[in-house]
Every structure is written in structure tokens, then in C-alpha cells.
Amino acid sequence: MALVERDARIVNPLGMHVRPGAEFVKVANKFKSSVEVHKDGAVVNGKSILGMMTLAAECGSSIRIRCEGDDAEQAMAALLELVAAGFHEMHLKPQKDGA
């Protein structure tokens, strides 16, 4: 059983809101390995949308992803690719106050 840990930076302008959180959970659930996400001392289940939402990971923040299981390497590669791609939201811009 493999254990893999890697750091990733949230790069999409809107950070980890509902849609990217759901995308992360969707990808994580394709694998048998357990997935944990760490941020600022908090540890959540990367296969739980509620857990991912509690992280409140803003653009520029750093998270640590931990995968453990027989397909941990594949899970990690898929999750890192998703995060690095900005959850396919790089075209979105934060709204200014009063907009």
C-alpha cells in the first residue's frame, strides 16, 4: 500500500468554492485510495464536499494532499493535475464589491 503526500497551490481566482470542491471530490472518488487534504492545521476527507468546503482555500493558498492506498500515485497525479489547471476556472474573475 502506497502513501503519497504533495503540496499544491490554489491558483484559480475564486479559490475552493462549491464547484471546484465538487470537482476535487469527483476525481478523488474515482480511486480506492483514501484522500486527505490539509490546510493551516485542518485535515479533511478529500472525498467529502462538506470537508472540502470547510477548508476555505482562497486563491494563492497552499494545501497538502495525502493519498494512501494501492492507487495512491494515480490518485495524486489526477488531483494535482486538476488543482494545477485551476479546476478549469482560470477564466473566471472575482467580483468587485458592489458589483
PDB file of N, CA and C in Angstrom:
ATOM      1  N   MET A   1       0.846  -1.180   0.000  1.00  0.00           N
ATOM      2  CA  MET A   1       0.000   0.000   0.000  1.00  0.00           C
ATOM      3  C   MET A   1       0.890   1.241   0.000  1.00  0.00           C
ATOM      4  N   ALA A   2       0.633   2.139  -0.919  1.00  0.00           N
ATOM      5  CA  ALA A   2       1.463   3.338  -1.073  1.00  0.00           C
ATOM      6  C   ALA A   2       0.878   4.518  -0.302  1.00  0.00           C
ATOM      7  N   LEU A   3       1.767   5.386   0.133  1.00  0.00           N
ATOM      8  CA  LEU A   3       1.394   6.642   0.779  1.00  0.00           C
ATOM      9  C   LEU A   3       2.134   7.760   0.061  1.00  0.00           C
ATOM     10  N   VAL A   4       1.388   8.747  -0.437  1.00  0.00           N
ATOM     11  CA  VAL A   4       1.975   9.848  -1.191  1.00  0.00           C
ATOM     12  C   VAL A   4       1.437  11.162  -0.630  1.00  0.00           C
ATOM     13  N   GLU A   5       2.336  12.114  -0.401  1.00  0.00           N
ATOM     14  CA  GLU A   5       1.938  13.455   0.053  1.00  0.00           C
ATOM     15  C   GLU A   5       2.594  14.489  -0.843  1.00  0.00           C
ATOM     16  N   ARG A   6       1.823  15.486  -1.245  1.00  0.00           N
ATOM     17  CA  ARG A   6       2.352  16.566  -2.074  1.00  0.00           C
ATOM     18  C   ARG A   6       1.657  17.876  -1.694  1.00  0.00           C
ATOM     19  N   ASP A   7       2.381  18.969  -1.890  1.00  0.00           N
ATOM     20  CA  ASP A   7       1.807  20.297  -1.693  1.00  0.00           C
ATOM     21  C   ASP A   7       1.302  20.819  -3.025  1.00  0.00           C
ATOM     22  N   ALA A   8       0.244  21.606  -2.970  1.00  0.00           N
ATOM     23  CA  ALA A   8      -0.319  22.224  -4.168  1.00  0.00           C
ATOM     24  C   ALA A   8      -0.794  23.625  -3.805  1.00  0.00           C
ATOM     25  N   ARG A   9      -0.745  24.511  -4.783  1.00  0.00           N
ATOM     26  CA  ARG A   9      -1.204  25.891  -4.572  1.00  0.00           C
ATOM     27  C   ARG A   9      -2.510  26.090  -5.331  1.00  0.00           C
ATOM     28  N   ILE A  10      -3.468  26.700  -4.674  1.00  0.00           N
ATOM     29  CA  ILE A  10      -4.747  27.023  -5.308  1.00  0.00           C
ATOM     30  C   ILE A  10      -4.513  28.229  -6.218  1.00  0.00           C
ATOM     31  N   VAL A  11      -4.728  28.047  -7.526  1.00  0.00           N
ATOM     32  CA  VAL A  11      -4.406  29.102  -8.490  1.00  0.00           C
ATOM     33  C   VAL A  11      -5.629  29.720  -9.158  1.00  0.00           C
ATOM     34  N   ASN A  12      -6.780  29.084  -9.045  1.00  0.00           N
ATOM     35  CA  ASN A  12      -7.949  29.679  -9.691  1.00  0.00           C
ATOM     36  C   ASN A  12      -8.399  30.912  -8.913  1.00  0.00           C
ATOM     37  N   PRO A  13      -8.809  31.965  -9.616  1.00  0.00           N
ATOM     38  CA  PRO A  13      -9.095  33.254  -8.984  1.00  0.00           C
ATOM     39  C   PRO A  13     -10.140  33.200  -7.872  1.00  0.00           C
ATOM     40  N   LEU A  14     -11.108  32.300  -7.969  1.00  0.00           N
ATOM     41  CA  LEU A  14     -12.178  32.250  -6.975  1.00  0.00           C
ATOM     42  C   LEU A  14     -11.892  31.282  -5.830  1.00  0.00           C
ATOM     43  N   GLY A  15     -10.773  30.591  -5.883  1.00  0.00           N
ATOM     44  CA  GLY A  15     -10.421  29.672  -4.799  1.00  0.00           C
ATOM     45  C   GLY A  15     -11.307  28.434  -4.766  1.00  0.00           C
ATOM     46  N   MET A  16     -11.280  27.754  -3.621  1.00  0.00           N
ATOM     47  CA  MET A  16     -12.014  26.494  -3.461  1.00  0.00           C
ATOM     48  C   MET A  16     -13.446  26.787  -3.011  1.00  0.00           C
ATOM     49  N   HIS A  17     -14.314  27.076  -3.979  1.00  0.00           N
ATOM     50  CA  HIS A  17     -15.732  27.252  -3.674  1.00  0.00           C
ATOM     51  C   HIS A  17     -16.448  25.962  -4.055  1.00  0.00           C
ATOM     52  N   VAL A  18     -17.750  25.990  -4.171  1.00  0.00           N
ATOM     53  CA  VAL A  18     -18.524  24.754  -4.344  1.00  0.00           C
ATOM     54  C   VAL A  18     -18.132  23.972  -5.596  1.00  0.00           C
ATOM     55  N   ARG A  19     -18.069  24.620  -6.756  1.00  0.00           N
ATOM     56  CA  ARG A  19     -17.797  23.867  -7.986  1.00  0.00           C
ATOM     57  C   ARG A  19     -16.423  23.205  -7.983  1.00  0.00           C
ATOM     58  N   PRO A  20     -15.330  23.914  -7.687  1.00  0.00           N
ATOM     59  CA  PRO A  20     -14.044  23.220  -7.658  1.00  0.00           C
ATOM     60  C   PRO A  20     -13.964  22.181  -6.543  1.00  0.00           C
ATOM     61  N   GLY A  21     -14.634  22.444  -5.429  1.00  0.00           N
ATOM     62  CA  GLY A  21     -14.669  21.446  -4.357  1.00  0.00           C
ATOM     63  C   GLY A  21     -15.340  20.170  -4.830  1.00  0.00           C
ATOM     64  N   ALA A  22     -16.441  20.320  -5.555  1.00  0.00           N
ATOM     65  CA  ALA A  22     -17.155  19.162  -6.094  1.00  0.00           C
ATOM     66  C   ALA A  22     -16.308  18.432  -7.136  1.00  0.00           C
ATOM     67  N   GLU A  23     -15.575  19.177  -7.962  1.00  0.00           N
ATOM     68  CA  GLU A  23     -14.696  18.553  -8.955  1.00  0.00           C
ATOM     69  C   GLU A  23     -13.595  17.744  -8.270  1.00  0.00           C
ATOM     70  N   PHE A  24     -13.018  18.307  -7.213  1.00  0.00           N
ATOM     71  CA  PHE A  24     -11.972  17.611  -6.466  1.00  0.00           C
ATOM     72  C   PHE A  24     -12.524  16.301  -5.905  1.00  0.00           C
ATOM     73  N   VAL A  25     -13.693  16.364  -5.278  1.00  0.00           N
ATOM     74  CA  VAL A  25     -14.326  15.178  -4.687  1.00  0.00           C
ATOM     75  C   VAL A  25     -14.643  14.149  -5.769  1.00  0.00           C
ATOM     76  N   LYS A  26     -15.128  14.609  -6.914  1.00  0.00           N
ATOM     77  CA  LYS A  26     -15.460  13.705  -8.027  1.00  0.00           C
ATOM     78  C   LYS A  26     -14.222  12.941  -8.491  1.00  0.00           C
ATOM     79  N   VAL A  27     -13.115  13.647  -8.660  1.00  0.00           N
ATOM     80  CA  VAL A  27     -11.873  12.990  -9.082  1.00  0.00           C
ATOM     81  C   VAL A  27     -11.372  12.059  -7.983  1.00  0.00           C
ATOM     82  N   ALA A  28     -11.374  12.515  -6.736  1.00  0.00           N
ATOM     83  CA  ALA A  28     -10.892  11.691  -5.616  1.00  0.00           C
ATOM     84  C   ALA A  28     -11.674  10.387  -5.507  1.00  0.00           C
ATOM     85  N   ASN A  29     -12.976  10.447  -5.756  1.00  0.00           N
ATOM     86  CA  ASN A  29     -13.824   9.263  -5.624  1.00  0.00           C
ATOM     87  C   ASN A  29     -13.675   8.263  -6.766  1.00  0.00           C
ATOM     88  N   LYS A  30     -12.900   8.600  -7.781  1.00  0.00           N
ATOM     89  CA  LYS A  30     -12.613   7.646  -8.857  1.00  0.00           C
ATOM     90  C   LYS A  30     -11.598   6.603  -8.409  1.00  0.00           C
ATOM     91  N   PHE A  31     -10.968   6.839  -7.267  1.00  0.00           N
ATOM     92  CA  PHE A  31      -9.884   5.978  -6.795  1.00  0.00           C
ATOM     93  C   PHE A  31     -10.257   5.310  -5.478  1.00  0.00           C
ATOM     94  N   LYS A  32      -9.662   4.150  -5.243  1.00  0.00           N
ATOM     95  CA  LYS A  32      -9.910   3.414  -3.999  1.00  0.00           C
ATOM     96  C   LYS A  32      -9.145   4.014  -2.824  1.00  0.00           C
ATOM     97  N   SER A  33      -8.044   4.668  -3.096  1.00  0.00           N
ATOM     98  CA  SER A  33      -7.202   5.229  -2.038  1.00  0.00           C
ATOM     99  C   SER A  33      -7.961   6.255  -1.210  1.00  0.00           C
ATOM    100  N   SER A  34      -7.576   6.359   0.056  1.00  0.00           N
ATOM    101  CA  SER A  34      -8.106   7.438   0.889  1.00  0.00           C
ATOM    102  C   SER A  34      -7.409   8.728   0.476  1.00  0.00           C
ATOM    103  N   VAL A  35      -8.116   9.837   0.609  1.00  0.00           N
ATOM    104  CA  VAL A  35      -7.572  11.143   0.242  1.00  0.00           C
ATOM    105  C   VAL A  35      -7.849  12.110   1.388  1.00  0.00           C
ATOM    106  N   GLU A  36      -6.791  12.704   1.905  1.00  0.00           N
ATOM    107  CA  GLU A  36      -6.914  13.746   2.922  1.00  0.00           C
ATOM    108  C   GLU A  36      -6.357  15.037   2.347  1.00  0.00           C
ATOM    109  N   VAL A  37      -6.936  16.149   2.780  1.00  0.00           N
ATOM    110  CA  VAL A  37      -6.425  17.457   2.383  1.00  0.00           C
ATOM    111  C   VAL A  37      -6.159  18.246   3.657  1.00  0.00           C
ATOM    112  N   HIS A  38      -4.959  18.806   3.748  1.00  0.00           N
ATOM    113  CA  HIS A  38      -4.512  19.555   4.922  1.00  0.00           C
ATOM    114  C   HIS A  38      -4.345  21.020   4.539  1.00  0.00           C
ATOM    115  N   LYS A  39      -4.816  21.915   5.417  1.00  0.00           N
ATOM    116  CA  LYS A  39      -4.604  23.357   5.221  1.00  0.00           C
ATOM    117  C   LYS A  39      -4.643  24.038   6.582  1.00  0.00           C
ATOM    118  N   ASP A  40      -3.572  24.733   6.901  1.00  0.00           N
ATOM    119  CA  ASP A  40      -3.498  25.518   8.141  1.00  0.00           C
ATOM    120  C   ASP A  40      -3.897  24.713   9.376  1.00  0.00           C
ATOM    121  N   GLY A  41      -3.432  23.477   9.463  1.00  0.00           N
ATOM    122  CA  GLY A  41      -3.713  22.644  10.625  1.00  0.00           C
ATOM    123  C   GLY A  41      -5.004  21.850  10.544  1.00  0.00           C
ATOM    124  N   ALA A  42      -5.874  22.187   9.613  1.00  0.00           N
ATOM    125  CA  ALA A  42      -7.123  21.438   9.432  1.00  0.00           C
ATOM    126  C   ALA A  42      -6.860  20.251   8.509  1.00  0.00           C
ATOM    127  N   VAL A  43      -7.515  19.132   8.796  1.00  0.00           N
ATOM    128  CA  VAL A  43      -7.411  17.935   7.966  1.00  0.00           C
ATOM    129  C   VAL A  43      -8.830  17.497   7.620  1.00  0.00           C
ATOM    130  N   VAL A  44      -9.107  17.355   6.314  1.00  0.00           N
ATOM    131  CA  VAL A  44     -10.445  16.943   5.889  1.00  0.00           C
ATOM    132  C   VAL A  44     -10.359  15.764   4.931  1.00  0.00           C
ATOM    133  N   ASN A  45     -11.471  15.062   4.805  1.00  0.00           N
ATOM    134  CA  ASN A  45     -11.611  13.965   3.860  1.00  0.00           C
ATOM    135  C   ASN A  45     -11.778  14.571   2.467  1.00  0.00           C
ATOM    136  N   GLY A  46     -10.844  14.275   1.578  1.00  0.00           N
ATOM    137  CA  GLY A  46     -10.891  14.808   0.224  1.00  0.00           C
ATOM    138  C   GLY A  46     -11.980  14.203  -0.634  1.00  0.00           C
ATOM    139  N   LYS A  47     -12.717  13.239  -0.086  1.00  0.00           N
ATOM    140  CA  LYS A  47     -13.833  12.636  -0.805  1.00  0.00           C
ATOM    141  C   LYS A  47     -15.171  13.166  -0.285  1.00  0.00           C
ATOM    142  N   SER A  48     -15.121  14.207   0.541  1.00  0.00           N
ATOM    143  CA  SER A  48     -16.317  14.804   1.137  1.00  0.00           C
ATOM    144  C   SER A  48     -16.433  16.267   0.722  1.00  0.00           C
ATOM    145  N   ILE A  49     -17.540  16.626   0.069  1.00  0.00           N
ATOM    146  CA  ILE A  49     -17.726  18.013  -0.347  1.00  0.00           C
ATOM    147  C   ILE A  49     -17.805  18.926   0.869  1.00  0.00           C
ATOM    148  N   LEU A  50     -18.452  18.483   1.927  1.00  0.00           N
ATOM    149  CA  LEU A  50     -18.544  19.305   3.131  1.00  0.00           C
ATOM    150  C   LEU A  50     -17.158  19.561   3.713  1.00  0.00           C
ATOM    151  N   GLY A  51     -16.343  18.522   3.750  1.00  0.00           N
ATOM    152  CA  GLY A  51     -14.978  18.679   4.244  1.00  0.00           C
ATOM    153  C   GLY A  51     -14.192  19.671   3.413  1.00  0.00           C
ATOM    154  N   MET A  52     -14.297  19.560   2.106  1.00  0.00           N
ATOM    155  CA  MET A  52     -13.555  20.455   1.222  1.00  0.00           C
ATOM    156  C   MET A  52     -14.006  21.905   1.391  1.00  0.00           C
ATOM    157  N   MET A  53     -15.290  22.119   1.619  1.00  0.00           N
ATOM    158  CA  MET A  53     -15.800  23.478   1.792  1.00  0.00           C
ATOM    159  C   MET A  53     -15.289  24.114   3.088  1.00  0.00           C
ATOM    160  N   THR A  54     -15.068  23.307   4.111  1.00  0.00           N
ATOM    161  CA  THR A  54     -14.611  23.864   5.388  1.00  0.00           C
ATOM    162  C   THR A  54     -13.179  24.387   5.310  1.00  0.00           C
ATOM    163  N   LEU A  55     -12.432  23.986   4.289  1.00  0.00           N
ATOM    164  CA  LEU A  55     -11.053  24.466   4.162  1.00  0.00           C
ATOM    165  C   LEU A  55     -10.977  25.950   3.816  1.00  0.00           C
ATOM    166  N   ALA A  56     -11.966  26.451   3.102  1.00  0.00           N
ATOM    167  CA  ALA A  56     -11.972  27.858   2.675  1.00  0.00           C
ATOM    168  C   ALA A  56     -10.630  28.252   2.055  1.00  0.00           C
ATOM    169  N   ALA A  57     -10.168  27.447   1.104  1.00  0.00           N
ATOM    170  CA  ALA A  57      -8.873  27.677   0.455  1.00  0.00           C
ATOM    171  C   ALA A  57      -9.013  28.744  -0.627  1.00  0.00           C
ATOM    172  N   GLU A  58      -8.460  29.914  -0.367  1.00  0.00           N
ATOM    173  CA  GLU A  58      -8.524  31.028  -1.306  1.00  0.00           C
ATOM    174  C   GLU A  58      -7.412  30.922  -2.344  1.00  0.00           C
ATOM    175  N   CYS A  59      -7.540  31.703  -3.397  1.00  0.00           N
ATOM    176  CA  CYS A  59      -6.503  31.769  -4.419  1.00  0.00           C
ATOM    177  C   CYS A  59      -5.173  32.139  -3.767  1.00  0.00           C
ATOM    178  N   GLY A  60      -4.143  31.382  -4.094  1.00  0.00           N
ATOM    179  CA  GLY A  60      -2.815  31.617  -3.540  1.00  0.00           C
ATOM    180  C   GLY A  60      -2.508  30.796  -2.308  1.00  0.00           C
ATOM    181  N   SER A  61      -3.527  30.187  -1.713  1.00  0.00           N
ATOM    182  CA  SER A  61      -3.271  29.387  -0.511  1.00  0.00           C
ATOM    183  C   SER A  61      -2.676  28.036  -0.893  1.00  0.00           C
ATOM    184  N   SER A  62      -2.014  27.436   0.069  1.00  0.00           N
ATOM    185  CA  SER A  62      -1.337  26.164  -0.146  1.00  0.00           C
ATOM    186  C   SER A  62      -2.078  25.060   0.595  1.00  0.00           C
ATOM    187  N   ILE A  63      -2.232  23.918  -0.061  1.00  0.00           N
ATOM    188  CA  ILE A  63      -2.830  22.747   0.571  1.00  0.00           C
ATOM    189  C   ILE A  63      -1.857  21.583   0.442  1.00  0.00           C
ATOM    190  N   ARG A  64      -1.992  20.619   1.319  1.00  0.00           N
ATOM    191  CA  ARG A  64      -1.220  19.381   1.229  1.00  0.00           C
ATOM    192  C   ARG A  64      -2.216  18.259   0.983  1.00  0.00           C
ATOM    193  N   ILE A  65      -1.962  17.490  -0.068  1.00  0.00           N
ATOM    194  CA  ILE A  65      -2.818  16.357  -0.419  1.00  0.00           C
ATOM    195  C   ILE A  65      -2.099  15.083  -0.001  1.00  0.00           C
ATOM    196  N   ARG A  66      -2.829  14.186   0.646  1.00  0.00           N
ATOM    197  CA  ARG A  66      -2.263  12.918   1.118  1.00  0.00           C
ATOM    198  C   ARG A  66      -3.149  11.787   0.610  1.00  0.00           C
ATOM    199  N   CYS A  67      -2.578  10.905  -0.191  1.00  0.00           N
ATOM    200  CA  CYS A  67      -3.301   9.756  -0.730  1.00  0.00           C
ATOM    201  C   CYS A  67      -2.659   8.483  -0.199  1.00  0.00           C
ATOM    202  N   GLU A  68      -3.494   7.545   0.230  1.00  0.00           N
ATOM    203  CA  GLU A  68      -2.977   6.280   0.743  1.00  0.00           C
ATOM    204  C   GLU A  68      -3.814   5.133   0.203  1.00  0.00           C
ATOM    205  N   GLY A  69      -3.130   4.174  -0.435  1.00  0.00           N
ATOM    206  CA  GLY A  69      -3.811   3.018  -0.990  1.00  0.00           C
ATOM    207  C   GLY A  69      -3.066   2.479  -2.196  1.00  0.00           C
ATOM    208  N   ASP A  70      -3.631   1.446  -2.787  1.00  0.00           N
ATOM    209  CA  ASP A  70      -2.978   0.787  -3.914  1.00  0.00           C
ATOM    210  C   ASP A  70      -2.868   1.680  -5.149  1.00  0.00           C
ATOM    211  N   ASP A  71      -3.793   2.615  -5.310  1.00  0.00           N
ATOM    212  CA  ASP A  71      -3.746   3.510  -6.475  1.00  0.00           C
ATOM    213  C   ASP A  71      -3.434   4.957  -6.065  1.00  0.00           C
ATOM    214  N   ALA A  72      -2.684   5.108  -4.981  1.00  0.00           N
ATOM    215  CA  ALA A  72      -2.368   6.442  -4.445  1.00  0.00           C
ATOM    216  C   ALA A  72      -1.618   7.312  -5.448  1.00  0.00           C
ATOM    217  N   GLU A  73      -0.666   6.743  -6.164  1.00  0.00           N
ATOM    218  CA  GLU A  73       0.112   7.522  -7.142  1.00  0.00           C
ATOM    219  C   GLU A  73      -0.788   8.068  -8.245  1.00  0.00           C
ATOM    220  N   GLN A  74      -1.687   7.226  -8.746  1.00  0.00           N
ATOM    221  CA  GLN A  74      -2.597   7.655  -9.805  1.00  0.00           C
ATOM    222  C   GLN A  74      -3.571   8.712  -9.289  1.00  0.00           C
ATOM    223  N   ALA A  75      -4.073   8.520  -8.075  1.00  0.00           N
ATOM    224  CA  ALA A  75      -4.985   9.499  -7.475  1.00  0.00           C
ATOM    225  C   ALA A  75      -4.284  10.840  -7.324  1.00  0.00           C
ATOM    226  N   MET A  76      -3.065  10.809  -6.809  1.00  0.00           N
ATOM    227  CA  MET A  76      -2.313  12.049  -6.608  1.00  0.00           C
ATOM    228  C   MET A  76      -2.083  12.767  -7.932  1.00  0.00           C
ATOM    229  N   ALA A  77      -1.689  12.035  -8.956  1.00  0.00           N
ATOM    230  CA  ALA A  77      -1.437  12.649 -10.263  1.00  0.00           C
ATOM    231  C   ALA A  77      -2.692  13.336 -10.790  1.00  0.00           C
ATOM    232  N   ALA A  78      -3.833  12.677 -10.678  1.00  0.00           N
ATOM    233  CA  ALA A  78      -5.084  13.248 -11.176  1.00  0.00           C
ATOM    234  C   ALA A  78      -5.492  14.487 -10.380  1.00  0.00           C
ATOM    235  N   LEU A  79      -5.324  14.442  -9.061  1.00  0.00           N
ATOM    236  CA  LEU A  79      -5.705  15.579  -8.218  1.00  0.00           C
ATOM    237  C   LEU A  79      -4.775  16.768  -8.422  1.00  0.00           C
ATOM    238  N   LEU A  80      -3.477  16.508  -8.530  1.00  0.00           N
ATOM    239  CA  LEU A  80      -2.530  17.599  -8.777  1.00  0.00           C
ATOM    240  C   LEU A  80      -2.785  18.259 -10.128  1.00  0.00           C
ATOM    241  N   GLU A  81      -3.123  17.460 -11.125  1.00  0.00           N
ATOM    242  CA  GLU A  81      -3.432  18.000 -12.454  1.00  0.00           C
ATOM    243  C   GLU A  81      -4.653  18.916 -12.385  1.00  0.00           C
ATOM    244  N   LEU A  82      -5.678  18.491 -11.652  1.00  0.00           N
ATOM    245  CA  LEU A  82      -6.891  19.294 -11.508  1.00  0.00           C
ATOM    246  C   LEU A  82      -6.604  20.624 -10.811  1.00  0.00           C
ATOM    247  N   VAL A  83      -5.862  20.568  -9.708  1.00  0.00           N
ATOM    248  CA  VAL A  83      -5.543  21.788  -8.961  1.00  0.00           C
ATOM    249  C   VAL A  83      -4.674  22.720  -9.806  1.00  0.00           C
ATOM    250  N   ALA A  84      -3.659  22.168 -10.478  1.00  0.00           N
ATOM    251  CA  ALA A  84      -2.758  22.980 -11.305  1.00  0.00           C
ATOM    252  C   ALA A  84      -3.499  23.646 -12.463  1.00  0.00           C
ATOM    253  N   ALA A  85      -4.554  22.997 -12.951  1.00  0.00           N
ATOM    254  CA  ALA A  85      -5.355  23.559 -14.046  1.00  0.00           C
ATOM    255  C   ALA A  85      -6.352  24.596 -13.532  1.00  0.00           C
ATOM    256  N   GLY A  86      -6.287  24.903 -12.242  1.00  0.00           N
ATOM    257  CA  GLY A  86      -7.208  25.892 -11.681  1.00  0.00           C
ATOM    258  C   GLY A  86      -8.644  25.418 -11.712  1.00  0.00           C
ATOM    259  N   PHE A  87      -8.830  24.089 -11.637  1.00  0.00           N
ATOM    260  CA  PHE A  87     -10.175  23.498 -11.673  1.00  0.00           C
ATOM    261  C   PHE A  87     -10.923  23.931 -12.930  1.00  0.00           C
ATOM    262  N   HIS A  88     -10.167  24.271 -13.977  1.00  0.00           N
ATOM    263  CA  HIS A  88     -10.721  24.718 -15.265  1.00  0.00           C
ATOM    264  C   HIS A  88     -11.544  25.995 -15.089  1.00  0.00           C
ATOM    265  N   GLU A  89     -11.108  26.864 -14.154  1.00  0.00           N
ATOM    266  CA  GLU A  89     -11.805  28.121 -13.877  1.00  0.00           C
ATOM    267  C   GLU A  89     -10.902  29.340 -14.029  1.00  0.00           C
ATOM    268  N   MET A  90      -9.820  29.218 -14.728  1.00  0.00           N
ATOM    269  CA  MET A  90      -8.872  30.328 -14.817  1.00  0.00           C
ATOM    270  C   MET A  90      -9.462  31.546 -15.533  1.00  0.00           C
ATOM    271  N   HIS A  91     -10.537  31.352 -16.276  1.00  0.00           N
ATOM    272  CA  HIS A  91     -11.178  32.457 -16.991  1.00  0.00           C
ATOM    273  C   HIS A  91     -12.093  33.290 -16.089  1.00  0.00           C
ATOM    274  N   LEU A  92     -12.438  32.782 -14.913  1.00  0.00           N
ATOM    275  CA  LEU A  92     -13.344  33.497 -14.009  1.00  0.00           C
ATOM    276  C   LEU A  92     -12.586  34.520 -13.181  1.00  0.00           C
ATOM    277  N   LYS A  93     -13.211  35.639 -12.928  1.00  0.00           N
ATOM    278  CA  LYS A  93     -12.605  36.709 -12.130  1.00  0.00           C
ATOM    279  C   LYS A  93     -13.486  36.979 -10.918  1.00  0.00           C
ATOM    280  N   PRO A  94     -12.866  37.291  -9.779  1.00  0.00           N
ATOM    281  CA  PRO A  94     -13.672  37.643  -8.602  1.00  0.00           C
ATOM    282  C   PRO A  94     -14.469  38.918  -8.862  1.00  0.00           C
ATOM    283  N   GLN A  95     -15.688  38.963  -8.323  1.00  0.00           N
ATOM    284  CA  GLN A  95     -16.498  40.173  -8.463  1.00  0.00           C
ATOM    285  C   GLN A  95     -16.000  41.227  -7.494  1.00  0.00           C
ATOM    286  N   LYS A  96     -16.027  42.461  -7.953  1.00  0.00           N
ATOM    287  CA  LYS A  96     -15.654  43.570  -7.077  1.00  0.00           C
ATOM    288  C   LYS A  96     -16.833  43.889  -6.170  1.00  0.00           C
ATOM    289  N   ASP A  97     -16.556  44.414  -4.993  1.00  0.00           N
ATOM    290  CA  ASP A  97     -17.623  44.807  -4.070  1.00  0.00           C
ATOM    291  C   ASP A  97     -18.570  45.778  -4.757  1.00  0.00           C
ATOM    292  N   GLY A  98     -19.860  45.551  -4.548  1.00  0.00           N
ATOM    293  CA  GLY A  98     -20.864  46.425  -5.143  1.00  0.00           C
ATOM    294  C   GLY A  98     -21.236  46.049  -6.560  1.00  0.00           C
ATOM    295  N   ALA A  99     -20.643  44.966  -7.084  1.00  0.00           N
ATOM    296  CA  ALA A  99     -20.940  44.566  -8.467  1.00  0.00           C
ATOM    297  C   ALA A  99     -22.179  43.711  -8.519  1.00  0.00           C
TER     298      ALA A  99
END
